[in-house]
Amino acid sequence: MEIAALELDNEMMMVLAILGYTIILFVTEVIRIDVAAILILVMLGLTGLVPDTHLFDGFASNAVLSIIAVMILGAGLDRTGVMNKVAGFIMKIGGKSENSVIPVVSGTVGTISGFMQNVGATALFLPVLNRISGQTKIPLSRLLMPMGFCAILGGTVTMVGSSPLILLNDLIETSNRSLPPGAETLNSFGLFSVTPIGIALLTVGILYFLLIGKHLLPNSVKMDEYTGLKSNDYFKETYGIPNIKKELLVGKNSPLIGKTILEIETMMHDTIKVLALSSEGNTKLSPSRKHFIWSGDSLGILGDDEQITQFAEQNKLTIVNGFKQFKHTFNVSNAGFSEAVIVPGSRFLGKQLGDFHFRQEFGITVIAISRADEVYRGEDIHTLTLRLGDTFVIFGGWRDQAGISRSRNVAVVGDIPTQQERPQQVPFALFFFAVALSLVIFTKLKLSIALLTGAIGMIITGVIHIDEAYRAVSWKTVFLLACLIPLGYAMEHTGTAAWVAQQTITHLGSVSQYIYQLAIAILATVFSLVMSNVGATVLLVPLAINIALETGGNPAIYALIVALGTSNAFILPTHQVSALIMGPGGYKVKDFLRVGSLMSIIFIAVMLITVNLFVST
């Protein structure tokens, strides 16, 4: 179909100027990209390029509401511990070799990323890979990049796996309103329309790391602080705290029966600590030192291996293999070590640690105290006169640690999780997740309504509290997307996208459809490396559709190439997932360039082949 040549007018020039300004702001990041997006929205309103009636359509768009719902659903699954159970299963079947661990972990994370934000899936599996690395002696740098890249690839498995794909149907609807008379409207994509393409990309990604990528991955690794929490190794190396926790069962002939925890720890000169107690069916972290021990109780002990074994033998205690009573209690998502510094005005100043009942008042066990270059452990800590700047090494539940932080007597160092898992809500979480997917697959409801049904179901049944739901939403992403949608509207309705498409075709000349598609894929890749993939999608989908119309191509294929191509963000650590794994993996930019460059070429080739193969013309 021949479309008349367009002349560049004043409105087009204004849109191009704002577009150029947008790219500069996103590349330089002189201001935050979400702030930049709001600025662009205001400029579009002031110039009149987008009428008032459509300026704020982005905030009520199907895409924005769908992304909010996906984030809440993912957080709900996380809060119930469903993801931790999946992670534990992976550790059992993944084996101990690099060639077996990579496909199991990367495949699982990639699949999960098809239904929740890939950065969330990556964050969930960071501690899992850290444990796998420690147990298998495989450097973390050999595992994190395959997992991260496959998490990005997994976002292409469904239409709710990544923000560009969620946004795509909205952009197609906008383009349909701007099509020339007689042109056929574009159909929107269903939830699993891209699944064959996504599975092919994910499979090729896994094979790439098994066959080629493993020779390009670095062997060095930075092991400490793989999340906001410091590892047990950090506390062992810095404070000499043993990182071995054991569960001991009190037998009926144990001499400890009738003794208090204080008597037990004093008897052992505080070389071991009782971190948890299970008695008469009740389990408690950091139990009071006045608590008596009875037959059948279980003790959660901290110490080194030799001391715990000797203590168990002397007192007729049975060492439990693994954890039975304390599996959930000692889970890293529920409890752990932290540092807490005494602040000015603290009621602890000038007093001894023994004057306070930390376990009873705060549910916290003080393991050691650090002052300047000295570390005090054992019996010494109870008689030490506390000073400003003294650092407690504490163990307890994250909620209890948050409580002692709010007391304003100490400042807990670093970010700590403040909420505990809710395993009792697993059935509700799975039910409403299934409801959301069923509505997407089997009904004609809008994606946002279907997903919000599952999200509100989780909130009402207590899977996730409303305040937690608000915190689970990346409002930066929401505002970025909502404020950029009007820019796409302006490009469409002023004819700017069609003009740029004509100029692109003129420079490329008369070539095969595959060359035009390749040009769009490369453009999407370049844009995604220097700006957000959401922004790149908004800018390029109208352009791609117009190129397809001008050259007689399939607009649906061209639009999908953009939405998939903006996931091709492997060359530089600009994607959120890459930024998340860069520090823990000890990666440098050159590592991403080396591994990601070839990955990008393979991605484009496989994407173009599968899109043309599976998307109907």
Coordinates of C-alpha atoms in Angstrom, one line a residue:
M1 CA 0.0 0.0 0.0
E2 CA 1.6 3.3 -1.1
I3 CA 1.4 6.1 1.5
A4 CA 2.0 9.7 0.4
A5 CA 5.3 11.3 1.3
L6 CA 5.2 13.4 4.4
E7 CA 6.6 16.9 4.9
L8 CA 8.3 17.8 8.1
D9 CA 6.1 20.4 9.8
N10 CA 6.3 22.5 13.0
E11 CA 4.5 19.9 15.2
M12 CA 6.8 17.1 14.0
M13 CA 9.9 19.2 14.7
M14 CA 8.6 19.9 18.2
V15 CA 8.0 16.2 18.8
L16 CA 11.5 15.3 17.4
A17 CA 13.0 18.0 19.7
I18 CA 11.3 16.5 22.7
L19 CA 12.3 13.0 21.6
G20 CA 15.9 14.1 21.3
Y21 CA 15.7 15.8 24.7
T22 CA 14.2 12.6 26.2
I23 CA 17.1 10.5 24.8
I24 CA 19.7 12.9 26.2
L25 CA 18.1 12.9 29.6
F26 CA 17.9 9.1 29.7
V27 CA 21.5 8.6 28.5
T28 CA 23.1 11.2 30.7
E29 CA 20.8 10.7 33.7
V30 CA 21.5 14.3 34.9
I31 CA 18.1 13.9 36.6
R32 CA 16.4 10.6 37.6
I33 CA 14.7 9.0 34.6
D34 CA 11.3 9.0 36.3
V35 CA 11.7 12.7 37.0
A36 CA 12.7 13.1 33.4
A37 CA 9.6 11.3 32.3
I38 CA 7.4 13.6 34.3
L39 CA 9.2 16.6 32.8
I40 CA 8.5 15.2 29.3
L41 CA 4.8 14.8 30.2
V42 CA 4.6 18.4 31.4
M43 CA 6.3 19.6 28.2
L44 CA 3.9 17.7 26.0
G45 CA 1.0 19.3 27.9
L46 CA 2.4 22.8 27.7
T47 CA 3.1 22.6 24.0
G48 CA -0.3 21.2 23.2
L49 CA 1.1 18.2 21.3
V50 CA -1.1 16.0 23.4
P51 CA -4.6 17.3 24.3
D52 CA -5.6 17.5 27.9
T53 CA -8.1 14.7 27.4
H54 CA -5.3 12.2 26.6
L55 CA -2.4 13.6 28.6
F56 CA -2.9 11.4 31.6
D57 CA -4.2 8.4 29.9
G58 CA -1.0 6.5 30.8
F59 CA -1.9 6.4 34.5
A60 CA -5.2 4.6 33.7
S61 CA -3.7 2.5 31.0
N62 CA -4.1 -1.3 30.8
A63 CA -0.3 -1.7 30.7
V64 CA 0.4 0.4 33.9
L65 CA -2.3 -1.3 35.9
S66 CA -1.1 -4.7 34.7
I67 CA 2.4 -4.0 35.8
I68 CA 1.2 -3.0 39.3
A69 CA -0.8 -6.2 39.6
V70 CA 2.1 -8.4 38.4
M71 CA 4.4 -6.8 41.1
I72 CA 1.8 -7.4 43.8
L73 CA 1.2 -11.0 42.7
G74 CA 5.0 -11.7 42.7
A75 CA 5.4 -10.2 46.2
G76 CA 2.5 -12.3 47.4
L77 CA 4.2 -15.5 46.3
D78 CA 7.4 -14.3 47.9
R79 CA 5.8 -13.5 51.2
T80 CA 4.4 -17.0 51.6
G81 CA 7.8 -18.6 51.0
V82 CA 6.6 -20.4 47.8
M83 CA 9.7 -19.2 46.0
N84 CA 12.0 -20.4 48.8
K85 CA 10.4 -23.9 48.5
V86 CA 11.1 -23.8 44.7
A87 CA 14.7 -22.8 45.5
G88 CA 15.2 -25.6 48.0
F89 CA 13.9 -28.1 45.4
I90 CA 16.4 -26.8 42.9
M91 CA 19.3 -27.3 45.3
K92 CA 18.3 -31.0 45.6
I93 CA 18.1 -31.8 41.9
G94 CA 20.8 -29.4 40.6
G95 CA 23.7 -31.5 41.4
K96 CA 27.2 -30.2 42.1
S97 CA 28.7 -29.6 38.7
E98 CA 28.5 -26.4 36.8
N99 CA 27.0 -28.1 33.8
S100 CA 24.1 -29.4 35.9
V101 CA 23.5 -26.4 38.1
I102 CA 23.3 -23.8 35.4
P103 CA 20.5 -25.3 33.3
V104 CA 18.4 -26.2 36.4
V105 CA 18.8 -22.8 38.1
S106 CA 18.7 -20.7 34.9
G107 CA 15.7 -22.7 33.5
T108 CA 13.7 -22.3 36.7
V109 CA 14.5 -18.6 37.1
G110 CA 13.7 -18.0 33.5
T111 CA 10.3 -19.8 33.8
I112 CA 9.4 -17.9 36.9
S113 CA 10.4 -14.6 35.2
G114 CA 7.6 -15.3 32.7
F115 CA 5.1 -14.6 35.4
M116 CA 6.8 -12.0 37.6
Q117 CA 9.3 -9.2 37.3
N118 CA 12.7 -10.7 36.3
V119 CA 14.6 -8.5 38.7
G120 CA 12.4 -9.9 41.5
A121 CA 13.0 -13.5 40.4
T122 CA 16.8 -12.7 40.3
A123 CA 16.8 -11.2 43.8
L124 CA 14.9 -14.3 45.2
F125 CA 17.6 -16.6 43.9
L126 CA 20.7 -14.6 44.9
P127 CA 20.9 -16.3 48.3
V128 CA 20.2 -19.7 46.8
L129 CA 23.1 -19.4 44.4
N130 CA 25.3 -18.1 47.2
R131 CA 24.6 -21.3 49.1
I132 CA 25.0 -23.5 46.0
S133 CA 28.4 -21.8 45.3
G134 CA 29.5 -22.5 48.9
Q135 CA 28.5 -26.1 48.8
T136 CA 29.7 -26.9 45.3
K137 CA 32.8 -24.7 45.3
I138 CA 31.7 -23.2 42.0
P139 CA 32.7 -19.5 41.9
L140 CA 29.6 -17.3 42.2
S141 CA 30.7 -15.4 39.1
R142 CA 30.2 -18.6 37.1
L143 CA 26.6 -18.9 38.2
L144 CA 25.1 -15.4 38.5
M145 CA 25.5 -14.2 34.9
P146 CA 23.8 -17.2 33.4
M147 CA 21.0 -16.9 35.9
G148 CA 20.6 -13.1 35.3
F149 CA 20.7 -13.4 31.5
C150 CA 18.2 -16.2 31.6
A151 CA 15.9 -14.2 33.9
I152 CA 15.9 -11.5 31.3
L153 CA 15.2 -14.1 28.5
G154 CA 12.4 -15.6 30.7
G155 CA 10.6 -12.3 30.5
T156 CA 9.8 -13.1 26.9
V157 CA 8.0 -16.4 27.7
T158 CA 4.6 -14.7 28.3
M159 CA 3.0 -11.4 27.6
V160 CA 3.2 -10.5 31.3
G161 CA 6.9 -11.4 31.7
S162 CA 8.3 -7.9 31.0
S163 CA 7.2 -4.3 30.9
P164 CA 7.7 -3.9 27.1
L165 CA 5.4 -6.9 26.4
I166 CA 2.8 -5.7 28.8
L167 CA 2.9 -2.3 27.1
L168 CA 2.8 -3.7 23.6
N169 CA -1.0 -4.3 23.3
D170 CA -1.7 -0.7 24.5
L171 CA 0.7 0.7 21.9
I172 CA -1.0 -1.4 19.2
E173 CA -4.4 0.0 20.2
T174 CA -2.9 3.5 19.9
S175 CA -1.5 2.7 16.5
N176 CA -4.9 1.3 15.3
R177 CA -6.5 4.7 15.9
S178 CA -3.9 6.3 13.7
L179 CA -3.8 3.9 10.8
P180 CA -4.6 5.4 7.3
P181 CA -8.0 4.7 5.8
G182 CA -8.3 1.2 4.4
A183 CA -5.4 -0.2 6.4
E184 CA -6.1 -3.4 8.3
T185 CA -6.1 -3.1 12.1
L186 CA -3.7 -5.0 14.2
N187 CA -4.8 -7.7 16.6
S188 CA -3.5 -7.7 20.2
F189 CA -1.4 -10.6 21.5
G190 CA -2.7 -13.2 23.9
L191 CA -0.9 -14.3 27.1
F192 CA 0.9 -17.2 25.5
S193 CA 1.3 -15.8 21.9
V194 CA 5.0 -15.3 22.5
T195 CA 5.6 -18.5 24.4
P196 CA 7.2 -20.5 21.6
I197 CA 9.5 -17.6 20.9
G198 CA 10.4 -17.1 24.6
I199 CA 11.1 -20.8 25.1
A200 CA 13.4 -20.8 22.1
L201 CA 15.3 -17.8 23.4
L202 CA 15.5 -19.2 26.9
T203 CA 16.7 -22.6 25.6
V204 CA 19.3 -21.0 23.4
G205 CA 20.5 -18.8 26.3
I206 CA 21.0 -21.9 28.5
L207 CA 22.8 -23.8 25.7
Y208 CA 25.0 -20.7 25.1
F209 CA 26.3 -20.8 28.6
L210 CA 26.8 -24.6 28.5
L211 CA 28.7 -24.6 25.2
I212 CA 30.3 -21.1 24.7
G213 CA 29.6 -18.7 27.5
K214 CA 31.3 -20.9 30.2
H215 CA 34.6 -20.2 28.4
L216 CA 34.0 -16.4 28.6
L217 CA 32.8 -16.2 32.2
P218 CA 35.3 -14.9 34.8
N219 CA 36.4 -17.1 37.7
S220 CA 36.8 -14.3 40.3
V221 CA 34.0 -13.6 42.7
K222 CA 33.2 -11.1 45.4
M223 CA 31.5 -13.2 48.0
D224 CA 30.5 -10.8 50.8
E225 CA 27.3 -8.8 50.9
Y226 CA 25.5 -10.6 48.1
T227 CA 22.3 -9.0 49.2
G228 CA 21.6 -6.2 51.7
L229 CA 22.6 -8.7 54.4
K230 CA 26.1 -9.6 55.4
S231 CA 26.9 -13.3 55.2
N232 CA 27.8 -15.6 58.1
D233 CA 31.4 -15.7 56.7
Y234 CA 31.6 -11.9 57.2
F235 CA 30.7 -12.2 60.9
K236 CA 33.1 -15.1 61.3
E237 CA 36.1 -13.3 59.7
T238 CA 35.4 -9.9 61.3
Y239 CA 34.3 -10.9 64.8
G240 CA 35.4 -14.5 65.2
I241 CA 31.8 -15.7 65.6
P242 CA 31.4 -19.4 64.6
N243 CA 28.7 -19.8 61.9
I244 CA 27.6 -23.3 62.9
K245 CA 24.1 -23.7 64.3
K246 CA 22.8 -27.1 65.5
E247 CA 19.6 -28.5 66.9
L248 CA 20.0 -30.5 70.1
L249 CA 17.3 -32.7 71.6
V250 CA 17.2 -32.9 75.4
G251 CA 17.0 -36.5 76.6
K252 CA 15.2 -37.7 79.7
N253 CA 18.5 -38.4 81.5
S254 CA 20.2 -35.1 80.6
P255 CA 21.8 -33.3 83.5
L256 CA 20.5 -30.0 81.9
I257 CA 16.9 -30.8 83.0
G258 CA 15.8 -28.2 85.5
K259 CA 18.6 -25.7 84.7
T260 CA 18.1 -22.3 83.2
I261 CA 19.6 -21.1 79.9
L262 CA 21.7 -18.6 82.0
E263 CA 23.2 -21.5 84.0
I264 CA 23.9 -23.5 80.8
E265 CA 25.7 -20.6 79.1
T266 CA 27.6 -19.7 82.2
M267 CA 28.6 -23.3 82.6
M268 CA 30.1 -23.2 79.1
H269 CA 31.6 -19.8 79.7
D270 CA 29.4 -18.4 77.0
T271 CA 31.4 -20.3 74.3
I272 CA 28.0 -21.5 73.0
K273 CA 24.8 -19.5 72.8
V274 CA 21.2 -20.7 72.9
L275 CA 19.6 -18.9 70.0
A276 CA 16.3 -20.7 70.0
L277 CA 14.2 -23.0 72.2
S278 CA 11.3 -25.4 71.3
S279 CA 9.4 -26.5 74.4
E280 CA 5.9 -28.0 74.6
G281 CA 5.2 -27.3 71.0
N282 CA 6.2 -23.6 71.2
T283 CA 9.3 -22.3 69.4
K284 CA 10.9 -19.1 70.4
L285 CA 13.9 -17.2 69.1
S286 CA 16.3 -15.7 71.7
P287 CA 14.4 -17.2 74.7
S288 CA 14.8 -15.5 78.1
R289 CA 17.9 -16.7 80.0
K290 CA 15.6 -17.4 83.0
H291 CA 13.8 -20.1 81.0
F292 CA 14.1 -23.7 82.4
I293 CA 15.0 -26.7 80.3
W294 CA 12.9 -29.9 80.4
S295 CA 13.0 -33.3 78.8
G296 CA 11.9 -33.3 75.2
D297 CA 12.9 -29.7 74.6
S298 CA 15.0 -28.8 71.5
L299 CA 17.8 -26.2 71.7
G300 CA 19.1 -24.2 68.8
I301 CA 22.8 -23.7 69.6
L302 CA 25.5 -21.5 68.1
G303 CA 29.1 -22.5 68.5
D304 CA 31.9 -24.2 66.7
D305 CA 31.5 -27.9 65.7
E306 CA 33.9 -29.3 68.3
Q307 CA 32.3 -27.3 71.2
I308 CA 28.8 -28.3 70.2
T309 CA 29.8 -32.0 69.9
Q310 CA 31.5 -31.9 73.3
F311 CA 28.6 -30.1 74.9
A312 CA 26.1 -32.7 73.5
E313 CA 28.1 -35.7 74.7
Q314 CA 28.7 -34.3 78.3
N315 CA 25.0 -33.5 78.7
K316 CA 23.4 -36.5 77.0
L317 CA 21.9 -34.4 74.1
T318 CA 21.0 -35.8 70.7
I319 CA 22.3 -33.8 67.7
V320 CA 19.5 -33.6 65.1
N321 CA 20.5 -34.1 61.5
G322 CA 19.8 -30.8 59.9
F323 CA 16.9 -28.9 61.5
K324 CA 13.5 -30.3 62.5
Q325 CA 12.0 -27.7 64.9
F326 CA 14.1 -24.8 63.7
K327 CA 14.0 -25.1 59.9
H328 CA 11.7 -22.2 59.5
T329 CA 13.1 -20.3 62.6
F330 CA 16.6 -20.2 61.2
N331 CA 15.6 -19.5 57.6
V332 CA 17.6 -16.5 56.3
S333 CA 14.4 -14.8 55.3
N334 CA 13.2 -14.8 59.0
A335 CA 16.3 -14.3 61.1
G336 CA 20.0 -13.7 61.0
F337 CA 23.0 -11.7 62.3
S338 CA 23.3 -7.9 62.2
E339 CA 25.4 -5.1 63.6
A340 CA 23.8 -2.4 65.9
V341 CA 25.7 0.7 66.9
I342 CA 25.0 2.6 70.2
V343 CA 23.9 6.1 69.3
P344 CA 23.9 9.4 71.3
G345 CA 21.2 9.6 73.9
S346 CA 21.0 5.8 74.2
R347 CA 19.9 4.5 77.6
F348 CA 22.6 1.8 77.3
L349 CA 25.4 4.4 77.7
G350 CA 27.5 4.1 80.8
K351 CA 25.8 0.8 81.8
Q352 CA 26.8 -2.8 81.6
L353 CA 25.2 -5.2 79.1
G354 CA 24.2 -7.5 82.1
D355 CA 22.0 -4.6 83.4
F356 CA 19.5 -5.2 80.5
H357 CA 17.4 -8.2 79.4
F358 CA 17.9 -8.0 75.7
R359 CA 16.3 -11.4 75.0
Q360 CA 13.3 -10.8 77.1
E361 CA 12.7 -7.1 76.1
F362 CA 13.7 -7.2 72.5
G363 CA 13.9 -10.9 71.5
I364 CA 17.5 -10.3 70.6
T365 CA 20.7 -12.2 71.5
V366 CA 23.9 -10.2 71.8
I367 CA 26.7 -12.4 70.5
A368 CA 29.7 -10.0 70.7
I369 CA 30.6 -6.3 71.2
S370 CA 33.1 -4.5 69.0
R371 CA 35.0 -1.4 70.2
A372 CA 37.6 0.1 68.0
D373 CA 40.0 -2.7 67.1
E374 CA 38.9 -5.0 70.0
V375 CA 36.1 -7.6 69.9
Y376 CA 34.6 -8.8 73.2
R377 CA 32.9 -12.2 73.3
G378 CA 32.0 -14.8 76.0
E379 CA 31.6 -13.8 79.6
D380 CA 33.4 -10.4 79.1
I381 CA 30.5 -8.8 77.3
H382 CA 28.1 -8.9 80.3
T383 CA 30.4 -6.7 82.5
L384 CA 31.6 -4.3 79.8
T385 CA 30.6 -0.7 80.4
L386 CA 29.0 0.5 77.2
R387 CA 30.2 3.5 75.3
L388 CA 29.1 5.6 72.4
G389 CA 29.9 3.8 69.1
D390 CA 30.1 0.4 70.6
T391 CA 28.8 -2.2 68.0
F392 CA 26.7 -5.1 69.1
V393 CA 26.7 -8.2 66.9
I394 CA 23.1 -9.4 67.4
F395 CA 21.1 -12.4 66.3
G396 CA 17.3 -12.5 66.1
G397 CA 14.2 -12.3 63.9
W398 CA 14.3 -9.4 61.4
R399 CA 11.1 -8.0 62.9
D400 CA 12.6 -8.0 66.4
Q401 CA 15.7 -6.3 65.0
A402 CA 13.6 -3.7 63.4
G403 CA 12.0 -3.2 66.8
I404 CA 15.2 -2.6 68.6
S405 CA 16.2 -0.1 65.8
R406 CA 13.0 1.8 66.4
S407 CA 13.8 2.1 70.1
R408 CA 16.4 4.8 69.0
N409 CA 19.0 3.3 71.5
V410 CA 21.0 1.7 68.7
A411 CA 21.1 2.0 64.9
V412 CA 21.0 -1.3 63.1
V413 CA 23.6 -1.2 60.3
G414 CA 22.4 -2.1 56.8
D415 CA 19.0 -3.0 55.4
I416 CA 17.2 -5.9 57.1
P417 CA 14.0 -7.6 56.1
T418 CA 11.2 -6.5 58.4
Q419 CA 8.5 -9.0 57.5
Q420 CA 8.4 -12.8 58.1
E421 CA 7.1 -15.4 55.7
R422 CA 3.5 -16.6 55.9
P423 CA 3.6 -20.3 55.0
Q424 CA 0.1 -20.8 56.2
Q425 CA -1.1 -18.5 53.4
V426 CA 0.4 -20.7 50.6
P427 CA -3.0 -22.2 49.5
F428 CA -4.5 -18.7 49.1
A429 CA -1.5 -17.4 47.2
L430 CA -1.5 -20.3 44.8
F431 CA -5.3 -20.1 44.4
F432 CA -5.4 -16.4 43.5
F433 CA -2.4 -16.7 41.2
A434 CA -4.2 -19.5 39.4
V435 CA -7.4 -17.4 39.3
A436 CA -5.5 -14.5 37.7
L437 CA -3.9 -16.7 35.0
S438 CA -7.2 -18.5 34.3
L439 CA -9.0 -15.2 33.7
V440 CA -6.2 -14.1 31.4
I441 CA -6.3 -17.4 29.4
F442 CA -9.9 -18.3 29.4
T443 CA -11.8 -15.0 29.4
K444 CA -11.8 -11.9 27.3
L445 CA -11.3 -9.6 30.3
K446 CA -8.6 -7.0 30.0
L447 CA -5.2 -8.1 31.3
S448 CA -5.3 -5.5 34.0
I449 CA -8.7 -6.6 35.4
A450 CA -7.6 -10.3 35.4
L451 CA -4.4 -9.7 37.2
L452 CA -5.8 -7.2 39.7
T453 CA -8.4 -9.9 40.6
G454 CA -5.6 -12.1 41.8
A455 CA -3.8 -9.3 43.5
I456 CA -6.8 -8.0 45.4
G457 CA -7.6 -11.6 46.4
M458 CA -4.2 -12.0 47.9
I459 CA -4.6 -8.7 49.8
I460 CA -8.1 -9.5 51.2
T461 CA -7.0 -13.0 52.4
G462 CA -3.9 -11.7 54.1
V463 CA -1.3 -13.2 51.8
I464 CA 0.1 -9.7 51.5
H465 CA -0.9 -6.7 53.5
I466 CA -2.0 -3.6 51.6
D467 CA 1.0 -1.6 52.9
E468 CA 3.3 -4.4 51.7
A469 CA 1.5 -4.3 48.3
Y470 CA 2.2 -0.6 48.0
R471 CA 5.9 -1.2 48.9
A472 CA 6.1 -4.1 46.3
V473 CA 5.2 -1.7 43.5
S474 CA 8.1 0.0 41.8
W475 CA 6.5 3.4 41.5
K476 CA 9.5 4.6 39.6
T477 CA 8.6 2.2 36.8
V478 CA 4.9 3.1 37.0
F479 CA 5.6 6.8 36.6
L480 CA 8.2 6.2 33.9
L481 CA 5.7 4.2 31.8
A482 CA 2.6 6.3 32.5
C483 CA 4.4 9.6 31.6
L484 CA 6.0 8.2 28.4
I485 CA 2.8 6.8 26.9
P486 CA 1.7 10.3 25.8
L487 CA 5.0 10.7 23.9
G488 CA 4.1 7.7 21.8
Y489 CA 0.7 9.3 21.3
A490 CA 2.3 12.5 20.1
M491 CA 4.6 10.6 17.7
E492 CA 1.6 8.8 16.2
H493 CA -0.9 11.6 15.9
T494 CA 1.5 14.3 14.6
G495 CA 2.8 11.9 11.9
T496 CA 6.3 12.0 13.3
A497 CA 6.6 8.2 13.5
A498 CA 5.5 7.9 9.8
W499 CA 8.0 10.6 8.7
V500 CA 10.9 8.9 10.5
A501 CA 9.8 5.6 9.0
Q502 CA 9.9 7.1 5.5
Q503 CA 13.4 8.6 6.1
T504 CA 14.6 5.2 7.4
I505 CA 13.3 3.4 4.3
T506 CA 14.8 6.0 2.0
H507 CA 18.3 5.5 3.6
L508 CA 18.0 1.7 3.5
G509 CA 16.6 1.6 0.0
S510 CA 14.7 -1.3 -1.5
V511 CA 15.8 -4.3 0.6
S512 CA 14.3 -7.5 1.9
Q513 CA 11.8 -7.5 4.8
Y514 CA 14.4 -9.3 6.9
I515 CA 16.8 -6.4 6.5
Y516 CA 14.2 -3.9 7.7
Q517 CA 13.5 -6.2 10.7
L518 CA 17.2 -6.6 11.4
A519 CA 17.5 -2.8 11.4
I520 CA 14.6 -2.5 13.9
A521 CA 16.1 -5.2 16.1
I522 CA 19.5 -3.5 16.2
L523 CA 17.8 -0.1 16.9
A524 CA 15.8 -1.7 19.8
T525 CA 19.0 -3.2 21.2
V526 CA 21.0 0.1 21.0
F527 CA 18.1 2.0 22.6
S528 CA 17.7 -0.5 25.5
L529 CA 21.4 -0.1 26.3
V530 CA 21.3 3.6 26.8
M531 CA 17.7 4.1 28.2
S532 CA 14.9 2.1 29.8
N533 CA 13.4 -0.7 27.8
V534 CA 10.0 0.9 28.5
G535 CA 11.1 4.2 27.0
A536 CA 12.7 2.4 24.0
T537 CA 9.5 0.4 23.4
V538 CA 7.3 3.5 23.5
L539 CA 9.5 5.3 21.0
L540 CA 10.1 2.5 18.6
V541 CA 6.8 0.6 18.2
P542 CA 5.1 3.5 16.3
L543 CA 8.2 3.8 14.1
A544 CA 8.3 0.0 13.5
I545 CA 4.6 -0.2 12.6
N546 CA 4.9 2.7 10.1
I547 CA 7.9 1.1 8.5
A548 CA 5.9 -2.2 8.1
L549 CA 3.0 -0.2 6.5
E550 CA 5.4 1.6 4.1
T551 CA 7.2 -1.6 3.0
G552 CA 4.3 -4.0 2.9
G553 CA 5.5 -5.9 6.0
N554 CA 3.4 -7.3 8.8
P555 CA 3.0 -4.6 11.5
A556 CA 2.4 -7.1 14.2
I557 CA 5.8 -8.8 13.6
Y558 CA 7.6 -5.4 13.5
A559 CA 5.9 -4.3 16.7
L560 CA 6.8 -7.6 18.5
I561 CA 10.4 -7.3 17.3
V562 CA 10.7 -4.0 19.2
A563 CA 9.1 -5.3 22.4
L564 CA 11.3 -8.4 22.3
G565 CA 14.4 -6.5 21.1
T566 CA 14.4 -4.2 24.0
S567 CA 15.0 -7.2 26.2
N568 CA 18.4 -7.6 24.4
A569 CA 20.3 -5.8 27.1
F570 CA 23.3 -8.0 27.7
I571 CA 26.3 -6.0 26.4
L572 CA 26.3 -3.4 29.2
P573 CA 25.1 -3.7 32.9
T574 CA 22.4 -1.2 32.3
H575 CA 19.4 -3.6 32.8
Q576 CA 18.2 -3.8 36.4
V577 CA 19.0 -7.5 36.6
S578 CA 22.6 -7.0 35.4
A579 CA 23.0 -4.2 37.9
L580 CA 21.7 -6.5 40.6
I581 CA 24.2 -9.3 39.9
M582 CA 27.2 -7.1 39.1
G583 CA 28.4 -6.5 42.6
P584 CA 27.8 -10.0 44.0
G585 CA 29.4 -11.6 41.0
G586 CA 32.4 -9.3 41.1
Y587 CA 31.8 -8.5 37.5
K588 CA 33.4 -5.7 35.5
V589 CA 31.9 -3.9 32.5
K590 CA 34.4 -5.8 30.2
D591 CA 32.9 -9.1 31.5
F592 CA 29.4 -8.0 30.2
L593 CA 31.0 -6.9 26.9
R594 CA 32.8 -10.2 26.4
V595 CA 29.9 -12.5 27.4
G596 CA 27.0 -10.3 26.2
S597 CA 28.2 -9.2 22.8
L598 CA 28.0 -12.7 21.3
M599 CA 24.8 -13.4 23.3
S600 CA 23.2 -10.3 21.7
I601 CA 24.0 -11.5 18.2
I602 CA 22.6 -14.9 18.9
F603 CA 19.5 -13.3 20.5
I604 CA 18.7 -11.2 17.4
A605 CA 19.2 -14.2 15.1
V606 CA 16.9 -16.5 17.1
M607 CA 14.3 -13.8 17.7
L608 CA 14.0 -12.9 14.0
I609 CA 13.7 -16.5 12.9
T610 CA 11.1 -17.5 15.6
V611 CA 9.0 -14.3 15.2
N612 CA 8.6 -14.9 11.5
L613 CA 8.0 -18.6 12.2
F614 CA 5.4 -18.4 14.9
V615 CA 3.6 -15.0 14.4
S616 CA 0.9 -15.3 11.8
T617 CA 1.1 -13.0 8.8

